[in-house]
Amino acid sequence: MGAINPKDTKSNNNKRVMWLTSGLAQAMVLLNGLIITITAFLVFSYFISGMSTEEYKRTSDEAGRALVEGISSLENSMRVISSIIELSESQDHDFLISNIRRNIKELNHFDQLIWIYEQKPGMWKFWTILEGKSNTVTQAKYRLVPNEHFINSLVRDGMFDSDEMRIVSNFEGMDYYQENDDPSTMVRSFSFIKPIKGNNMGRGVLIGVSRAALLFDQNIISAERSVLRITIRDAESDQRLYHMMRNTKAQSDENKNLQQQYSFFVADRQWDIILEFAKKKNVLLLEKIPYIILFFGLVLTFIGTLFVRNNNRQAQKLAEINRRLEQKNYELQSEIYERSRLNEALALAERDNRAIIDAVSDIIFETDIEGTVLFLSAAWQHITGFEIERSRGSNLFSMLHLQDQEKQRNDFEMLIRGQKTAYRAFTRLRISDGTFRAVELAVSMIRQDENKNLRVVGTITDVEERRRAERALAEAEKKYRAIVENAAGGLYQLTPEGMYLSANPAMARILGYTTPEEMLRAIKNANGMVYPDIEARKSFIQTLVTQEQIFGYETQIVRNDGERIWVRENVRVVKDEQQNVMYFEGSMEDITKRKEADIALMEAKIQSDMASRAKSEFIANMSHELRTPLNAIIGFSDIMIREVMGSLGHDTYKEYAEDINKSGKGLLKIINEILDISKIETGSHSLNESEFAFEEIVQSTVELHNSRLKEKDISLLNHCTNLPRLIGEELSIKQVIGNIYSNAIKYTPNGGRITLFTNYDTDGIFRFSITDTGVGMNSNEIKKALSPFGQLDNALDRSSSGVGLGLSLSKAIMDVHDGNIEILSEKSIGTTVTIIFPANRVYKNENNNTEEQDVLWQGEDV
């Protein structure tokens, strides 16, 4: 065997490699071509099938939406017409029909509109609101005649008693007939029946007769030749209300036809719509495109396989192209990244802008040229209470008050047409609770969106609180002006130089003028004309500027007629922001009569004081003169009782001497009390003060009257604790305690009870109370008991009645000690007399607190 040439082997290997590479490349081209061709075929088939389906669905949706909108418009028209009739108070037929035609634009959707009402029980009448004689479609063959038989059938079916709207398609004469030949169209009339109960003419119904052919644009049928059949039927009764059938060859091919069915509610009935379509020629042509693509794909794959070898020659060129493509791809990726970054920044800016817009207290809105709301800021929900998503898509003017809608809509349309610039208007906006809120509507600009559609932008400002505040301010100003004008006292504003800036009528009357205007013209400088004492006036102004206000200033002024009168003024200083005095604001009251009365009263008081002092001095002198003989009578009667000079001889004389002695002592006590009161009234009584134990006074007083308690079988409950040491005149205090304790015994019946107790106030005031279960007193009797010589009738103890100086003297003594006496009493229950010592009269032991003091003395119950 010969040797193998390495070059030949290398060449063969290269050929084999090239062959394998070429075969692999051809196989890959063939395989990839088949995959791509089949994928394109499937993709285009799916895409074109979806396009045709979407085309028929769009046409079906447009037809269905047109019919649904027509039915909804018809139903809304019935409700609006019934509302107009219910709210109308006029019985003028022409006026009512004119009002309906002015407010309802869709009347051409009705063949007839008839209102049947019960004028009297059992007596029915009707008004023909609309009788359609011509229409855009053919004339209706059915005509409703509201005769007696027809009305009775409505009554029998309860049409007048229901609250809901009904739809009826089986009235007598509502036949199913052919309306057109090309295309073949069958129709049946139907009626809306809406009960009316609010009108003053009585109950009734509104009947609107229509046909399905009036509900949507018939051009849809003529324009869309692909629509083969449209059927509308009542789902419950299975009656056809409308049927259109086109006589074409496409009908015979059921497999190529498409159907779409809708269901919706009309009043109280459910209607079904069935639409049938034939495939259009352009759609059939599109369906052949995938097969054309498959054919050309296979051809191209075969051609690509044949030319695969040529690809090696252009490898370098392709490599360069790939390199450039990679570069472009890198640049494209960079551009995509940059766009992504810009989109994120744009989204962030939109969020920021939205946050700023939502932070504004006013509502920012955007509508189309029809007034349909497209955008609302967050303030909408805050002001109206409606959710934004719920309100978006609604008509802006339907949310306004009914009285404002027409004007605002006209202004809006003028703005759209360029006949009006941006404007502001006050109106009323409905809120969620059903009421209306005062707002300011501002339509500011018209812009174009990215699709070149016109958009209207504006704001809504809540002015309800501002309107209320303005009304309240106006009312307050009115009330303030009325108060100033009708004030009994004079009110004025006066500059420091003496010029009156303003005055009310009362001020003019005080100064002797007829009107404030006359006064302001006449007085050029009040400092001298009104206030005669110029130096005193200057001093007053200086004091006023320093203190900034003065109340109750009394002075003399000069009236217009020259008369001097006394006035009382309250004045304050009014300053500006730099604290400079602008003017004085004050009030003036004429006190001439009161001043004269005060002077007269002062003179009378002086005379009264002189007479009282003379009386007291007379009583004091008489008391001194009376005590001298009384001392002799008491002394000699005492000698006779003790028989110092010898026996009287007869016991009767001794009894007479005891009576003389007792009467003399009683008369001496009365004279001493009169003398003490006189001293206190004349101010000549001086206290002989000392520190003494209050416990000893109480104990001695109880022991002194112990025998009288036993005589009347009166129980004594002594709850006195923490009795202090007092600072004052011990003899006078003992006299006060004795008088009050003696009165308690005197006015307490046999078997009664007297209670003694003490307590301290938080501020250190000491109270000593004596409570009895006696006859008690009313308020008038308490005043009488505290007055000098005020003696009450005591049926319990006639023998011990005095002249009525005990309580009055006791109160006078306590007044001198800066204390007081309080009396609480009720008829047939008893009396509590409390002696009050001020804190400065209670001796304070710094070593012991009040709570830690031992009980000094507590008497036993008697």
Short mmCIF file of N, CA, C and O in Angstrom, two decimals, residues 655-756:
data_model
loop_
_atom_site.label_atom_id
_atom_site.label_comp_id
_atom_site.label_asym_id
_atom_site.label_seq_id
_atom_site.Cartn_x
_atom_site.Cartn_y
_atom_site.Cartn_z
N GLU A 655 -91.08 89.45 151.43
CA GLU A 655 -91.36 89.08 150.03
C GLU A 655 -91.39 90.32 149.14
O GLU A 655 -90.90 90.32 148.01
N TYR A 656 -92.00 91.43 149.72
CA TYR A 656 -92.01 92.67 148.93
C TYR A 656 -90.59 93.17 148.68
O TYR A 656 -90.26 93.66 147.58
N ALA A 657 -89.75 93.04 149.67
CA ALA A 657 -88.37 93.50 149.52
C ALA A 657 -87.63 92.67 148.46
O ALA A 657 -86.82 93.18 147.68
N GLU A 658 -87.90 91.35 148.45
CA GLU A 658 -87.28 90.49 147.43
C GLU A 658 -87.75 90.89 146.03
O GLU A 658 -86.95 90.92 145.07
N ASP A 659 -89.06 91.21 145.89
CA ASP A 659 -89.57 91.63 144.56
C ASP A 659 -88.92 92.95 144.14
O ASP A 659 -88.58 93.14 142.95
N ILE A 660 -88.77 93.86 145.11
CA ILE A 660 -88.13 95.14 144.78
C ILE A 660 -86.70 94.91 144.31
O ILE A 660 -86.23 95.50 143.32
N ASN A 661 -85.98 94.03 145.05
CA ASN A 661 -84.59 93.76 144.69
C ASN A 661 -84.46 93.11 143.30
O ASN A 661 -83.62 93.50 142.49
N LYS A 662 -85.34 92.16 143.06
CA LYS A 662 -85.31 91.46 141.76
C LYS A 662 -85.65 92.40 140.61
O LYS A 662 -84.99 92.42 139.57
N SER A 663 -86.68 93.21 140.79
CA SER A 663 -87.06 94.17 139.74
C SER A 663 -85.97 95.20 139.53
O SER A 663 -85.69 95.61 138.38
N GLY A 664 -85.35 95.65 140.59
CA GLY A 664 -84.27 96.63 140.46
C GLY A 664 -83.10 96.08 139.69
O GLY A 664 -82.51 96.75 138.82
N LYS A 665 -82.74 94.79 139.97
CA LYS A 665 -81.63 94.18 139.24
C LYS A 665 -81.98 94.02 137.74
O LYS A 665 -81.12 94.22 136.87
N GLY A 666 -83.23 93.64 137.48
CA GLY A 666 -83.64 93.49 136.07
C GLY A 666 -83.60 94.82 135.34
O GLY A 666 -83.15 94.91 134.18
N LEU A 667 -84.10 95.90 136.02
CA LEU A 667 -84.07 97.20 135.41
C LEU A 667 -82.64 97.68 135.22
O LEU A 667 -82.31 98.30 134.19
N LEU A 668 -81.75 97.37 136.19
CA LEU A 668 -80.35 97.74 136.06
C LEU A 668 -79.69 97.02 134.88
O LEU A 668 -78.88 97.61 134.14
N LYS A 669 -80.07 95.76 134.65
CA LYS A 669 -79.51 95.01 133.51
C LYS A 669 -79.93 95.67 132.19
O LYS A 669 -79.12 95.82 131.27
N ILE A 670 -81.23 96.06 132.12
CA ILE A 670 -81.72 96.70 130.89
C ILE A 670 -80.99 98.01 130.65
O ILE A 670 -80.58 98.33 129.52
N ILE A 671 -80.82 98.79 131.74
CA ILE A 671 -80.12 100.08 131.60
C ILE A 671 -78.68 99.86 131.16
O ILE A 671 -78.15 100.59 130.31
N ASN A 672 -78.02 98.83 131.71
CA ASN A 672 -76.63 98.54 131.31
C ASN A 672 -76.55 98.14 129.82
O ASN A 672 -75.62 98.54 129.12
N GLU A 673 -77.53 97.36 129.38
CA GLU A 673 -77.54 96.97 127.95
C GLU A 673 -77.76 98.19 127.05
O GLU A 673 -77.10 98.33 126.02
N ILE A 674 -78.69 99.06 127.48
CA ILE A 674 -78.92 100.28 126.69
C ILE A 674 -77.66 101.12 126.65
O ILE A 674 -77.27 101.67 125.60
N LEU A 675 -76.98 101.23 127.79
CA LEU A 675 -75.76 102.00 127.86
C LEU A 675 -74.67 101.41 126.98
O LEU A 675 -73.96 102.13 126.27
N ASP A 676 -74.57 100.08 126.98
CA ASP A 676 -73.55 99.43 126.16
C ASP A 676 -73.82 99.66 124.66
O ASP A 676 -72.90 99.95 123.89
N ILE A 677 -75.10 99.53 124.25
CA ILE A 677 -75.44 99.75 122.84
C ILE A 677 -75.16 101.19 122.45
O ILE A 677 -74.64 101.49 121.37
N SER A 678 -75.49 102.11 123.35
CA SER A 678 -75.25 103.52 123.06
C SER A 678 -73.77 103.79 122.88
O SER A 678 -73.35 104.55 122.00
N LYS A 679 -72.95 103.18 123.72
CA LYS A 679 -71.50 103.37 123.61
C LYS A 679 -70.98 102.84 122.27
O LYS A 679 -70.14 103.47 121.62
N ILE A 680 -71.49 101.67 121.88
CA ILE A 680 -71.03 101.08 120.62
C ILE A 680 -71.47 101.94 119.44
O ILE A 680 -70.71 102.18 118.49
N GLU A 681 -72.73 102.42 119.47
CA GLU A 681 -73.23 103.24 118.35
C GLU A 681 -72.49 104.56 118.25
O GLU A 681 -72.24 105.06 117.15
N THR A 682 -72.15 105.15 119.41
CA THR A 682 -71.44 106.43 119.38
C THR A 682 -69.95 106.26 119.16
O THR A 682 -69.23 107.23 118.97
N GLY A 683 -69.48 105.01 119.18
CA GLY A 683 -68.07 104.75 118.95
C GLY A 683 -67.21 105.01 120.17
O GLY A 683 -65.99 105.06 120.04
N SER A 684 -67.81 105.17 121.32
CA SER A 684 -67.03 105.46 122.53
C SER A 684 -66.70 104.21 123.32
O SER A 684 -66.08 104.29 124.38
N HIS A 685 -67.14 103.05 122.82
CA HIS A 685 -66.86 101.79 123.53
C HIS A 685 -65.48 101.30 123.13
O HIS A 685 -65.22 101.04 121.96
N SER A 686 -64.59 101.15 124.06
CA SER A 686 -63.24 100.65 123.81
C SER A 686 -63.10 99.29 124.47
O SER A 686 -63.55 99.09 125.60
N LEU A 687 -62.52 98.35 123.72
CA LEU A 687 -62.38 96.98 124.21
C LEU A 687 -61.24 96.87 125.20
O LEU A 687 -60.15 97.40 124.98
N ASN A 688 -61.53 96.16 126.29
CA ASN A 688 -60.50 95.83 127.28
C ASN A 688 -60.04 94.41 126.97
O ASN A 688 -60.49 93.45 127.57
N GLU A 689 -59.14 94.28 125.98
CA GLU A 689 -58.80 92.98 125.43
C GLU A 689 -57.78 92.28 126.31
O GLU A 689 -56.91 92.89 126.92
N SER A 690 -57.89 90.93 126.28
CA SER A 690 -56.94 90.07 126.99
C SER A 690 -57.06 88.68 126.40
O SER A 690 -57.97 88.39 125.61
N GLU A 691 -56.16 87.82 126.79
CA GLU A 691 -56.23 86.42 126.36
C GLU A 691 -56.96 85.63 127.45
O GLU A 691 -56.61 85.71 128.63
N PHE A 692 -57.95 84.86 127.06
CA PHE A 692 -58.74 84.12 128.05
C PHE A 692 -59.11 82.77 127.44
O PHE A 692 -59.06 82.56 126.23
N ALA A 693 -59.52 81.85 128.36
CA ALA A 693 -59.92 80.50 127.96
C ALA A 693 -61.41 80.50 127.64
O ALA A 693 -62.22 80.80 128.52
N PHE A 694 -61.76 80.15 126.44
CA PHE A 694 -63.16 80.12 126.04
C PHE A 694 -63.90 79.00 126.77
O PHE A 694 -65.09 79.07 127.03
N GLU A 695 -63.14 77.94 127.17
CA GLU A 695 -63.74 76.82 127.89
C GLU A 695 -64.36 77.28 129.22
O GLU A 695 -65.47 76.85 129.59
N GLU A 696 -63.68 78.20 129.92
CA GLU A 696 -64.17 78.65 131.22
C GLU A 696 -65.47 79.44 131.06
O GLU A 696 -66.38 79.34 131.89
N ILE A 697 -65.58 80.25 129.98
CA ILE A 697 -66.80 81.02 129.75
C ILE A 697 -67.98 80.08 129.52
O ILE A 697 -69.06 80.25 130.08
N VAL A 698 -67.76 79.06 128.68
CA VAL A 698 -68.83 78.10 128.38
C VAL A 698 -69.24 77.36 129.65
O VAL A 698 -70.43 77.18 129.95
N GLN A 699 -68.24 76.92 130.42
CA GLN A 699 -68.53 76.14 131.62
C GLN A 699 -69.31 76.98 132.65
O GLN A 699 -70.30 76.52 133.21
N SER A 700 -68.89 78.23 132.84
CA SER A 700 -69.58 79.07 133.83
C SER A 700 -71.00 79.41 133.38
O SER A 700 -71.92 79.46 134.21
N THR A 701 -71.19 79.60 132.08
CA THR A 701 -72.53 79.91 131.56
C THR A 701 -73.45 78.73 131.76
O THR A 701 -74.63 78.88 132.17
N VAL A 702 -72.96 77.49 131.49
CA VAL A 702 -73.78 76.29 131.66
C VAL A 702 -74.15 76.12 133.14
O VAL A 702 -75.31 75.82 133.49
N GLU A 703 -73.19 76.30 134.03
CA GLU A 703 -73.45 76.12 135.48
C GLU A 703 -74.42 77.18 135.99
O GLU A 703 -75.26 76.91 136.85
N LEU A 704 -74.33 78.42 135.43
CA LEU A 704 -75.20 79.50 135.88
C LEU A 704 -76.67 79.21 135.59
O LEU A 704 -77.55 79.55 136.39
N HIS A 705 -76.95 78.58 134.48
CA HIS A 705 -78.34 78.32 134.07
C HIS A 705 -78.74 76.87 134.29
O HIS A 705 -79.73 76.40 133.72
N ASN A 706 -77.99 76.14 135.10
CA ASN A 706 -78.27 74.72 135.31
C ASN A 706 -79.62 74.51 135.98
O ASN A 706 -80.36 73.57 135.66
N SER A 707 -79.95 75.40 136.88
CA SER A 707 -81.22 75.24 137.60
C SER A 707 -82.41 75.41 136.66
O SER A 707 -83.43 74.69 136.79
N ARG A 708 -82.33 76.34 135.71
CA ARG A 708 -83.43 76.55 134.76
C ARG A 708 -83.60 75.33 133.84
O ARG A 708 -84.72 74.98 133.45
N LEU A 709 -82.47 74.66 133.50
CA LEU A 709 -82.58 73.45 132.70
C LEU A 709 -83.35 72.37 133.43
O LEU A 709 -84.20 71.67 132.85
N LYS A 710 -83.04 72.24 134.69
CA LYS A 710 -83.71 71.19 135.47
C LYS A 710 -85.19 71.51 135.65
O LYS A 710 -86.03 70.62 135.64
N GLU A 711 -85.51 72.80 135.81
CA GLU A 711 -86.92 73.17 135.96
C GLU A 711 -87.74 72.78 134.71
O GLU A 711 -88.89 72.33 134.84
N LYS A 712 -87.16 72.96 133.51
CA LYS A 712 -87.91 72.68 132.27
C LYS A 712 -87.58 71.30 131.69
O LYS A 712 -88.07 70.95 130.61
N ASP A 713 -86.78 70.50 132.45
CA ASP A 713 -86.44 69.13 132.02
C ASP A 713 -85.84 69.15 130.61
O ASP A 713 -86.24 68.37 129.74
N ILE A 714 -84.89 70.06 130.36
CA ILE A 714 -84.24 70.19 129.06
C ILE A 714 -82.92 69.43 129.09
O ILE A 714 -82.14 69.56 130.05
N SER A 715 -82.67 68.62 128.05
CA SER A 715 -81.41 67.87 127.94
C SER A 715 -80.35 68.74 127.27
O SER A 715 -80.64 69.43 126.29
N LEU A 716 -79.12 68.69 127.78
CA LEU A 716 -78.00 69.43 127.22
C LEU A 716 -76.99 68.44 126.67
O LEU A 716 -76.48 67.59 127.40
N LEU A 717 -76.71 68.54 125.36
CA LEU A 717 -75.70 67.70 124.70
C LEU A 717 -74.52 68.59 124.35
O LEU A 717 -74.64 69.47 123.51
N ASN A 718 -73.40 68.35 125.03
CA ASN A 718 -72.22 69.19 124.85
C ASN A 718 -71.20 68.43 124.00
O ASN A 718 -70.60 67.47 124.44
N HIS A 719 -71.03 68.88 122.71
CA HIS A 719 -70.06 68.26 121.80
C HIS A 719 -68.91 69.20 121.51
O HIS A 719 -68.29 69.12 120.45
N CYS A 720 -68.60 70.08 122.46
CA CYS A 720 -67.52 71.04 122.25
C CYS A 720 -66.17 70.35 122.43
O CYS A 720 -65.92 69.73 123.46
N THR A 721 -65.30 70.45 121.44
CA THR A 721 -63.94 69.90 121.50
C THR A 721 -62.98 70.94 120.99
O THR A 721 -63.35 71.84 120.23
N ASN A 722 -61.74 70.79 121.38
CA ASN A 722 -60.67 71.69 120.93
C ASN A 722 -61.03 73.15 121.16
O ASN A 722 -60.88 74.00 120.29
N LEU A 723 -61.55 73.48 122.36
CA LEU A 723 -61.91 74.86 122.67
C LEU A 723 -60.64 75.67 122.80
O LEU A 723 -59.71 75.32 123.54
N PRO A 724 -60.53 76.79 122.09
CA PRO A 724 -59.27 77.53 122.05
C PRO A 724 -59.22 78.60 123.13
O PRO A 724 -60.18 78.84 123.87
N ARG A 725 -58.11 79.29 123.18
CA ARG A 725 -57.99 80.52 123.93
C ARG A 725 -58.20 81.67 122.95
O ARG A 725 -57.69 81.64 121.84
N LEU A 726 -58.99 82.67 123.36
CA LEU A 726 -59.36 83.76 122.49
C LEU A 726 -58.71 85.05 122.95
O LEU A 726 -58.31 85.19 124.12
N ILE A 727 -58.63 86.01 122.06
CA ILE A 727 -58.13 87.35 122.34
C ILE A 727 -59.29 88.31 122.17
O ILE A 727 -59.84 88.44 121.06
N GLY A 728 -59.69 89.00 123.24
CA GLY A 728 -60.81 89.93 123.17
C GLY A 728 -61.23 90.36 124.55
O GLY A 728 -60.52 90.16 125.56
N GLU A 729 -62.41 90.98 124.66
CA GLU A 729 -62.94 91.43 125.95
C GLU A 729 -63.73 90.27 126.55
O GLU A 729 -64.83 89.93 126.09
N GLU A 730 -63.18 89.65 127.59
CA GLU A 730 -63.76 88.43 128.15
C GLU A 730 -65.17 88.67 128.66
O GLU A 730 -66.08 87.85 128.44
N LEU A 731 -65.39 89.80 129.35
CA LEU A 731 -66.71 90.07 129.93
C LEU A 731 -67.78 90.21 128.83
O LEU A 731 -68.89 89.69 128.96
N SER A 732 -67.43 90.90 127.73
CA SER A 732 -68.39 91.07 126.63
C SER A 732 -68.71 89.73 125.97
O SER A 732 -69.87 89.43 125.65
N ILE A 733 -67.68 88.89 125.75
CA ILE A 733 -67.91 87.58 125.13
C ILE A 733 -68.77 86.72 126.05
O ILE A 733 -69.67 86.01 125.58
N LYS A 734 -68.52 86.81 127.34
CA LYS A 734 -69.34 86.04 128.29
C LYS A 734 -70.78 86.51 128.25
O LYS A 734 -71.72 85.72 128.33
N GLN A 735 -70.96 87.84 128.09
CA GLN A 735 -72.31 88.39 127.99
C GLN A 735 -73.02 87.87 126.73
O GLN A 735 -74.21 87.54 126.76
N VAL A 736 -72.29 87.78 125.59
CA VAL A 736 -72.87 87.27 124.34
C VAL A 736 -73.31 85.82 124.50
O VAL A 736 -74.43 85.44 124.15
N ILE A 737 -72.39 84.97 125.08
CA ILE A 737 -72.71 83.55 125.25
C ILE A 737 -73.91 83.40 126.18
O ILE A 737 -74.83 82.61 125.93
N GLY A 738 -73.92 84.21 127.26
CA GLY A 738 -75.03 84.11 128.21
C GLY A 738 -76.36 84.50 127.58
O GLY A 738 -77.39 83.86 127.82
N ASN A 739 -76.39 85.59 126.80
CA ASN A 739 -77.64 86.01 126.16
C ASN A 739 -78.20 84.94 125.23
O ASN A 739 -79.40 84.63 125.25
N ILE A 740 -77.33 84.37 124.41
CA ILE A 740 -77.79 83.38 123.42
C ILE A 740 -78.22 82.10 124.12
O ILE A 740 -79.25 81.50 123.78
N TYR A 741 -77.44 81.66 125.13
CA TYR A 741 -77.78 80.43 125.85
C TYR A 741 -79.08 80.61 126.64
O TYR A 741 -79.92 79.71 126.68
N SER A 742 -79.24 81.79 127.21
CA SER A 742 -80.47 82.08 127.95
C SER A 742 -81.69 82.07 127.03
O SER A 742 -82.75 81.55 127.39
N ASN A 743 -81.55 82.65 125.82
CA ASN A 743 -82.65 82.63 124.85
C ASN A 743 -83.01 81.20 124.44
O ASN A 743 -84.18 80.86 124.23
N ALA A 744 -81.99 80.35 124.28
CA ALA A 744 -82.24 78.96 123.90
C ALA A 744 -83.09 78.26 124.95
O ALA A 744 -84.01 77.51 124.63
N ILE A 745 -82.76 78.53 126.25
CA ILE A 745 -83.55 77.91 127.33
C ILE A 745 -84.96 78.49 127.34
O ILE A 745 -85.95 77.79 127.51
N LYS A 746 -85.04 79.82 127.13
CA LYS A 746 -86.34 80.50 127.21
C LYS A 746 -87.32 79.97 126.16
O LYS A 746 -88.50 79.77 126.46
N TYR A 747 -86.84 79.76 124.91
CA TYR A 747 -87.74 79.40 123.82
C TYR A 747 -87.81 77.90 123.56
O TYR A 747 -88.37 77.47 122.55
N THR A 748 -87.19 77.07 124.42
CA THR A 748 -87.27 75.61 124.28
C THR A 748 -88.33 75.08 125.22
O THR A 748 -88.30 75.38 126.44
N PRO A 749 -89.27 74.30 124.73
CA PRO A 749 -90.34 73.77 125.60
C PRO A 749 -89.80 72.73 126.56
O PRO A 749 -88.68 72.23 126.43
N ASN A 750 -90.63 72.37 127.55
CA ASN A 750 -90.27 71.35 128.53
C ASN A 750 -89.98 70.02 127.83
O ASN A 750 -90.71 69.61 126.92
N GLY A 751 -88.89 69.36 128.26
CA GLY A 751 -88.49 68.09 127.65
C GLY A 751 -87.71 68.25 126.36
O GLY A 751 -87.46 67.26 125.67
N GLY A 752 -87.33 69.48 126.02
CA GLY A 752 -86.59 69.72 124.78
C GLY A 752 -85.12 69.39 124.90
O GLY A 752 -84.67 68.75 125.87
N ARG A 753 -84.35 69.87 123.91
CA ARG A 753 -82.93 69.53 123.88
C ARG A 753 -82.15 70.73 123.36
O ARG A 753 -82.56 71.41 122.42
N ILE A 754 -80.96 70.97 123.99
CA ILE A 754 -80.02 72.00 123.56
C ILE A 754 -78.68 71.32 123.30
O ILE A 754 -78.22 70.52 124.11
N THR A 755 -78.06 71.67 122.16
CA THR A 755 -76.79 71.04 121.75
C THR A 755 -75.75 72.13 121.55
O THR A 755 -76.02 73.15 120.89
N LEU A 756 -74.54 71.89 122.10
CA LEU A 756 -73.41 72.79 121.92
C LEU A 756 -72.35 72.06 121.09
O LEU A 756 -72.04 70.90 121.38
#
